[in-house]
Tab-separated table of C-alpha atoms in Angstrom:
chain	number	residue	atom	x	y	z
A	1	MET	CA	-31.315	-135.200	61.178
A	2	PRO	CA	-30.125	-132.652	63.972
A	3	GLU	CA	-28.328	-130.761	61.183
A	4	SER	CA	-31.230	-130.832	58.467
A	5	ARG	CA	-33.095	-129.578	61.694
A	6	GLU	CA	-30.740	-126.528	62.261
A	7	ALA	CA	-30.514	-125.857	58.223
A	8	GLU	CA	-34.168	-125.694	57.771
A	9	ALA	CA	-34.397	-123.448	61.288
A	10	ALA	CA	-31.516	-121.307	59.280
A	11	ARG	CA	-33.438	-121.102	56.092
A	12	LEU	CA	-36.925	-119.950	57.981
A	13	ALA	CA	-35.149	-117.395	59.959
A	14	ALA	CA	-33.991	-115.895	56.627
A	15	LEU	CA	-37.032	-116.250	55.225
A	16	SER	CA	-38.594	-114.489	57.865
A	17	ASP	CA	-35.997	-111.589	58.104
A	18	LEU	CA	-36.517	-111.525	54.273
A	19	ILE	CA	-40.551	-110.800	54.740
A	20	ALA	CA	-39.356	-108.504	57.502
A	21	TRP	CA	-37.616	-106.181	55.500
A	22	ALA	CA	-40.482	-106.084	52.788
A	23	ALA	CA	-42.666	-105.311	55.651
A	24	ARG	CA	-40.627	-102.082	56.565
A	25	ARG	CA	-39.822	-101.225	52.722
A	26	GLU	CA	-43.750	-101.111	52.305
A	27	ARG	CA	-43.854	-98.846	55.640
A	28	LEU	CA	-41.175	-96.756	54.589
A	29	SER	CA	-43.055	-96.063	51.620
A	30	GLU	CA	-46.089	-94.874	53.049
A	31	ASP	CA	-44.075	-92.580	55.448
A	32	ARG	CA	-42.037	-91.061	52.614
A	33	ALA	CA	-44.942	-90.379	50.912
A	34	ASP	CA	-46.842	-88.347	53.970
A	35	ALA	CA	-43.167	-86.914	54.257
A	36	VAL	CA	-43.232	-85.682	50.497
A	37	ALA	CA	-46.978	-84.509	50.905
A	38	ALA	CA	-46.182	-82.617	54.069
A	39	ALA	CA	-43.354	-80.812	52.360
A	40	TRP	CA	-45.876	-80.025	49.458
A	41	ARG	CA	-48.359	-78.741	51.828
A	42	THR	CA	-46.091	-76.323	53.993
A	43	GLY	CA	-44.473	-74.695	50.744
A	44	THR	CA	-42.127	-76.891	48.619
A	45	ARG	CA	-43.411	-77.462	45.489
A	46	ASN	CA	-40.396	-77.891	43.222
A	47	VAL	CA	-40.494	-81.314	42.333
A	48	ALA	CA	-36.471	-81.638	41.196
A	49	GLU	CA	-36.032	-80.040	44.694
A	50	LEU	CA	-38.129	-83.130	46.781
A	51	ALA	CA	-36.724	-85.924	44.572
A	52	ARG	CA	-33.134	-84.879	45.264
A	53	LEU	CA	-33.819	-84.544	49.329
A	54	ALA	CA	-35.352	-87.979	49.152
A	55	ARG	CA	-33.200	-89.364	46.666
A	56	VAL	CA	-35.584	-90.823	44.347
A	57	THR	CA	-36.613	-89.888	40.908
A	58	ARG	CA	-39.463	-87.452	40.081
A	59	ASP	CA	-41.832	-90.129	39.114
A	60	THR	CA	-41.445	-91.779	42.312
A	61	ILE	CA	-42.576	-87.857	43.835
A	62	TYR	CA	-45.476	-87.824	41.250
A	63	ALA	CA	-46.991	-91.333	42.857
A	64	ASP	CA	-46.455	-90.087	46.142
A	65	LEU	CA	-48.510	-86.595	45.965
A	66	ALA	CA	-51.153	-88.694	43.802
A	67	ALA	CA	-51.319	-91.451	46.639
A	68	ARG	CA	-51.877	-88.516	48.810
A	69	ASN	CA	-54.724	-86.803	46.455
A	70	ILE	CA	-52.746	-83.948	45.859
A	71	ASP	CA	-53.541	-81.995	42.449
A	72	ARG	CA	-50.384	-80.306	41.586
A	73	GLY	CA	-52.226	-77.866	39.483
A	74	SER	CA	-55.227	-76.945	41.947
A	75	ARG	CA	-54.816	-73.618	43.854
A	76	GLU	CA	-56.049	-75.228	47.047
A	77	GLU	CA	-53.254	-76.725	47.279
A	78	GLU	CA	-51.579	-73.083	47.614
A	79	ALA	CA	-48.458	-72.292	50.339
A	80	PRO	CA	-50.107	-71.341	54.279
A	81	GLY	CA	-48.165	-68.392	53.624
A	82	PRO	CA	-44.958	-66.417	51.405
A	83	ARG	CA	-41.920	-67.712	51.650
A	84	ALA	CA	-38.887	-65.559	51.317
A	85	ALA	CA	-36.643	-65.661	48.789
A	86	GLY	CA	-33.703	-68.120	48.872
A	87	GLY	CA	-35.204	-70.624	51.436
A	88	VAL	CA	-36.193	-70.581	55.410
A	89	PRO	CA	-34.515	-69.212	58.376
A	90	LEU	CA	-33.219	-72.081	60.620
A	91	HIS	CA	-35.313	-73.535	62.957
A	92	GLY	CA	-34.206	-75.405	66.252
A	93	ASP	CA	-36.352	-78.434	66.102
A	94	ALA	CA	-34.977	-78.763	62.671
A	95	VAL	CA	-31.546	-78.664	63.299
A	96	ARG	CA	-31.785	-80.784	66.728
A	97	THR	CA	-33.472	-83.556	64.586
A	98	ALA	CA	-30.403	-83.200	62.161
A	99	ALA	CA	-27.827	-83.289	65.139
A	100	ARG	CA	-29.792	-86.524	66.738
A	101	ILE	CA	-29.851	-88.186	63.633
A	102	ALA	CA	-25.981	-87.319	63.153
A	103	ASP	CA	-24.891	-88.462	66.039
A	104	ALA	CA	-26.437	-91.745	65.824
A	105	VAL	CA	-24.721	-92.412	63.136
A	106	ALA	CA	-20.972	-91.507	64.586
A	107	ARG	CA	-21.681	-92.231	67.857
A	108	PRO	CA	-21.034	-96.002	67.447
A	109	ALA	CA	-18.473	-95.156	64.838
A	110	TYR	CA	-16.530	-93.282	67.607
A	111	VAL	CA	-17.488	-96.582	70.064
A	112	HIS	CA	-16.185	-98.881	67.670
A	113	ASP	CA	-12.947	-97.054	67.327
A	114	PRO	CA	-12.489	-93.894	69.357
A	115	ARG	CA	-9.123	-93.208	67.144
A	116	ASP	CA	-10.735	-93.296	64.378
A	117	PRO	CA	-10.385	-89.335	62.870
A	118	LEU	CA	-13.270	-89.447	60.567
A	119	ALA	CA	-15.525	-91.031	63.494
A	120	ARG	CA	-14.631	-88.061	65.507
A	121	ALA	CA	-14.743	-85.482	63.104
A	122	ALA	CA	-18.308	-86.675	62.701
A	123	LEU	CA	-18.982	-86.471	66.004
A	124	ALA	CA	-17.829	-82.749	66.358
A	125	ALA	CA	-20.091	-82.364	63.359
A	126	ALA	CA	-23.073	-83.851	65.643
A	127	GLY	CA	-22.339	-82.184	68.452
A	128	ALA	CA	-21.932	-78.953	66.802
A	129	LEU	CA	-25.456	-79.080	64.842
A	130	GLU	CA	-26.682	-79.839	68.440
A	131	THR	CA	-25.124	-76.354	69.704
A	132	VAL	CA	-26.751	-74.489	67.141
A	133	ALA	CA	-29.854	-75.958	68.153
A	134	ASP	CA	-29.505	-74.806	71.724
A	135	VAL	CA	-28.474	-71.177	70.649
A	136	LEU	CA	-31.898	-71.202	67.829
A	137	GLN	CA	-33.427	-72.803	71.230
A	138	PRO	CA	-32.070	-72.740	74.052
A	139	PRO	CA	-33.616	-76.067	76.455
A	140	THR	CA	-35.971	-74.759	79.349
A	141	ASP	CA	-35.362	-77.338	81.891
A	142	GLN	CA	-31.479	-77.869	81.699
A	143	GLY	CA	-31.353	-74.701	84.440
A	144	PRO	CA	-29.566	-71.395	84.067
A	145	GLY	CA	-26.128	-71.387	81.070
A	146	TRP	CA	-28.254	-71.583	77.969
A	147	THR	CA	-28.334	-68.137	76.561
A	148	PRO	CA	-26.193	-67.488	72.937
A	149	ARG	CA	-23.838	-65.834	74.998
A	150	GLU	CA	-22.801	-69.090	76.803
A	151	THR	CA	-23.386	-71.516	74.079
A	152	LEU	CA	-21.904	-70.111	71.432
A	153	PRO	CA	-18.274	-70.328	72.379
A	154	GLY	CA	-19.123	-74.308	72.712
A	155	LEU	CA	-19.855	-74.133	68.902
A	156	ALA	CA	-16.521	-73.191	68.515
A	157	VAL	CA	-14.844	-75.547	70.020
A	158	GLN	CA	-17.142	-78.071	68.136
A	159	GLY	CA	-15.264	-76.481	65.261
A	160	GLU	CA	-11.968	-76.359	66.077
A	161	ALA	CA	-12.722	-80.540	67.005
A	162	LEU	CA	-13.691	-81.199	63.765
A	163	THR	CA	-10.719	-79.128	61.764
A	164	HIS	CA	-8.262	-80.989	64.069
A	165	HIS	CA	-9.400	-84.382	63.431
A	166	SER	CA	-10.007	-83.759	59.657
A	167	HIS	CA	-6.322	-82.629	59.857
A	168	ARG	CA	-5.719	-86.198	61.506
A	169	ALA	CA	-7.445	-87.851	58.414
A	170	LEU	CA	-5.472	-86.025	55.877
A	171	ALA	CA	-2.399	-86.717	57.377
A	172	ALA	CA	-3.039	-90.125	57.582
A	173	VAL	CA	-3.456	-90.783	53.919
A	174	ALA	CA	-1.180	-88.142	51.899
A	175	GLY	CA	2.592	-87.306	52.353
A	176	PRO	CA	4.752	-84.633	52.544
A	177	ALA	CA	5.043	-83.921	49.412
A	178	ASP	CA	1.290	-83.404	48.512
A	179	LEU	CA	0.389	-81.660	52.120
A	180	ALA	CA	3.386	-79.144	51.225
A	181	ALA	CA	1.664	-78.623	47.562
A	182	ASP	CA	-1.656	-78.100	48.689
A	183	SER	CA	-0.879	-75.462	51.412
A	184	ASP	CA	1.357	-73.776	48.498
A	185	HIS	CA	-1.695	-74.187	46.677
A	186	ARG	CA	-4.012	-72.136	48.756
A	187	ARG	CA	-1.662	-69.801	49.577
A	188	GLN	CA	-1.498	-69.055	45.736
A	189	ALA	CA	-5.370	-68.954	45.552
A	190	LEU	CA	-5.789	-66.258	48.366
A	191	LEU	CA	-2.852	-64.277	46.806
A	192	HIS	CA	-5.063	-64.644	43.668
A	193	THR	CA	-8.224	-63.074	44.696
A	194	GLY	CA	-5.895	-59.583	45.669
A	195	ARG	CA	-7.911	-59.397	48.769
A	196	HIS	CA	-6.467	-61.366	51.266
A	197	ALA	CA	-2.770	-61.476	52.352
A	198	VAL	CA	-0.878	-64.638	53.531
A	199	ALA	CA	1.360	-65.386	56.104
A	200	ASP	CA	4.477	-67.010	55.403
A	201	GLY	CA	5.912	-67.217	59.050
A	202	ALA	CA	5.275	-66.032	62.368
A	203	SER	CA	7.276	-66.000	65.664
A	204	VAL	CA	5.843	-66.895	68.500
A	205	THR	CA	6.732	-66.331	72.679
A	206	LEU	CA	5.799	-69.365	74.325
A	207	THR	CA	5.081	-69.365	77.957
A	208	LEU	CA	5.876	-73.068	79.599
A	209	PRO	CA	4.349	-74.910	82.160
A	210	THR	CA	7.765	-74.670	84.091
A	211	GLY	CA	7.574	-70.309	83.652
A	212	GLU	CA	9.957	-70.352	81.677
A	213	THR	CA	9.087	-68.514	78.165
A	214	LEU	CA	11.045	-69.092	74.439
A	215	THR	CA	10.588	-67.583	70.930
A	216	LEU	CA	9.587	-70.130	68.485
A	217	ARG	CA	9.548	-69.276	64.878
A	218	VAL	CA	6.712	-70.607	62.314
A	219	GLY	CA	8.260	-70.957	58.968
A	220	ARG	CA	8.128	-72.872	55.484
A	221	ASP	CA	11.042	-74.649	53.489
A	222	GLU	CA	11.490	-74.070	49.518
A	223	THR	CA	9.127	-76.891	49.328
A	224	GLY	CA	6.352	-75.188	50.999
A	225	TRP	CA	7.031	-77.471	53.883
A	226	THR	CA	6.812	-75.933	57.799
A	227	ARG	CA	9.973	-75.534	59.520
A	228	LEU	CA	9.671	-74.800	63.626
A	229	THR	CA	12.836	-73.676	65.140
A	230	GLY	CA	13.668	-72.287	68.171
A	231	ASP	CA	16.033	-69.820	70.790
A	232	SER	CA	16.301	-72.744	73.036
A	233	PRO	CA	17.052	-76.612	73.371
A	234	LEU	CA	13.602	-77.539	74.306
A	235	VAL	CA	11.975	-77.348	70.606
A	236	THR	CA	12.858	-80.978	69.747
A	237	GLY	CA	11.283	-83.087	66.500
A	238	ASP	CA	10.564	-83.588	63.311
A	239	VAL	CA	7.449	-81.788	61.959
A	240	ASP	CA	4.871	-84.302	60.373
A	241	GLY	CA	1.645	-84.288	58.582
A	242	LEU	CA	-0.356	-83.274	61.392
A	243	ASP	CA	1.837	-80.744	62.418
A	244	HIS	CA	2.119	-79.123	59.109
A	245	LEU	CA	-1.716	-79.127	58.704
A	246	GLU	CA	-2.670	-77.156	62.202
A	247	ALA	CA	0.484	-75.043	61.666
A	248	GLN	CA	-0.093	-73.409	58.406
A	249	ALA	CA	-4.160	-73.091	59.108
A	250	ALA	CA	-2.713	-71.280	62.316
A	251	LEU	CA	-0.686	-69.110	60.492
A	252	GLN	CA	-3.780	-67.902	57.408
A	253	THR	CA	-5.994	-67.611	60.758
A	254	LEU	CA	-3.436	-64.583	61.539
A	255	ALA	CA	-3.295	-63.257	58.145
A	256	ARG	CA	-7.201	-63.135	57.871
A	257	VAL	CA	-6.770	-61.087	61.355
A	258	ALA	CA	-3.991	-59.289	60.017
A	259	THR	CA	-5.946	-58.430	56.574
A	260	ARG	CA	-8.871	-57.262	58.396
A	261	HIS	CA	-6.789	-54.291	59.518
A	262	LEU	CA	-4.869	-53.279	56.070
A	263	ALA	CA	-5.004	-50.460	54.288
A	264	GLU	CA	-6.830	-50.608	50.810
A	265	SER	CA	-3.533	-49.517	49.654
A	266	ALA	CA	-2.584	-52.898	50.283
A	267	LEU	CA	-4.883	-54.684	48.299
A	268	ALA	CA	-5.707	-54.892	44.848
A	269	GLU	CA	-8.857	-55.066	42.670
A	270	ARG	CA	-10.703	-58.607	43.274
A	271	ARG	CA	-9.717	-60.827	40.767
A	272	LYS	CA	-12.883	-63.352	39.784
A	273	ASP	CA	-10.875	-65.672	37.586
A	274	ALA	CA	-9.610	-69.145	38.897
A	275	PRO	CA	-6.061	-69.811	39.943
A	276	PRO	CA	-3.403	-70.980	37.958
A	277	GLY	CA	-2.665	-75.075	38.956
A	278	GLY	CA	-5.917	-75.488	40.566
A	279	GLY	CA	-6.886	-79.127	41.727
A	280	ARG	CA	-9.265	-81.651	40.424
A	281	VAL	CA	-13.021	-80.323	40.317
A	282	ARG	CA	-15.537	-82.795	41.883
A	283	THR	CA	-18.886	-83.346	40.595
A	284	ARG	CA	-21.457	-84.662	43.268
A	285	VAL	CA	-24.523	-86.503	41.425
A	286	LEU	CA	-27.623	-87.316	43.682
A	287	PRO	CA	-30.209	-89.653	42.526
A	288	GLY	CA	-33.474	-88.180	41.394
A	289	ASN	CA	-31.516	-85.419	40.017
A	290	GLU	CA	-32.736	-85.991	36.186
A	291	ASP	CA	-33.587	-83.327	33.971
């Protein structure tokens, strides 16, 4: 009997959860209709765009508009003012909302496994969005230090963290041959445009915490893999995937700076055709995007 009562209690609890889920779904549908109507009334009149953003079908958007008594053909439903072609400017409140949603998703994953590079990358992306919001709309209740001049460096730091953890994630799933081939393809693609130089190597003078200095040479071997050599026995260890990715990214950053200082005669006519040997083209299909 006790087992029977426990089984019945578990069954009733499961049914209660199911009923609660159905109630939440109904409320979410109502909330979606309100959001669709608000977007329509403030100027978003493209049903396909609304369907894509809500990830529902166009028929669902039509039903939501009808449920909120919106006549799609009525001129009384005109947007309240002209909109600039191509969209609207960033607004601090909207970006901050996106940042908080991203943080709510990323932070529990980071707490679950702080070593997960994707969780760290997602958290950095959320932090970058929050910083963008601070730049657009500095907080007024946090004291001094919130001007764009003071907050924009933090955005660059978040971007560096996002790049670093993205490289960590990639290095964990790709071998040296693939990473070298990817770097070589990027090099060829940049040269192919006719408007970018590439950095195949560099010599860096390092000042060590001990006060000593040494010269480090960053280059590539015949396969495209990064090579590090120095004039001191203090340079040790083999290059791993993360080393390779970060070294090549640093070289191409130097190349971008150098390219901005090259005379026009060092460059060629811009090419628009795709470079040879490109990677696989990915296509993303979202619900509600049907024709």
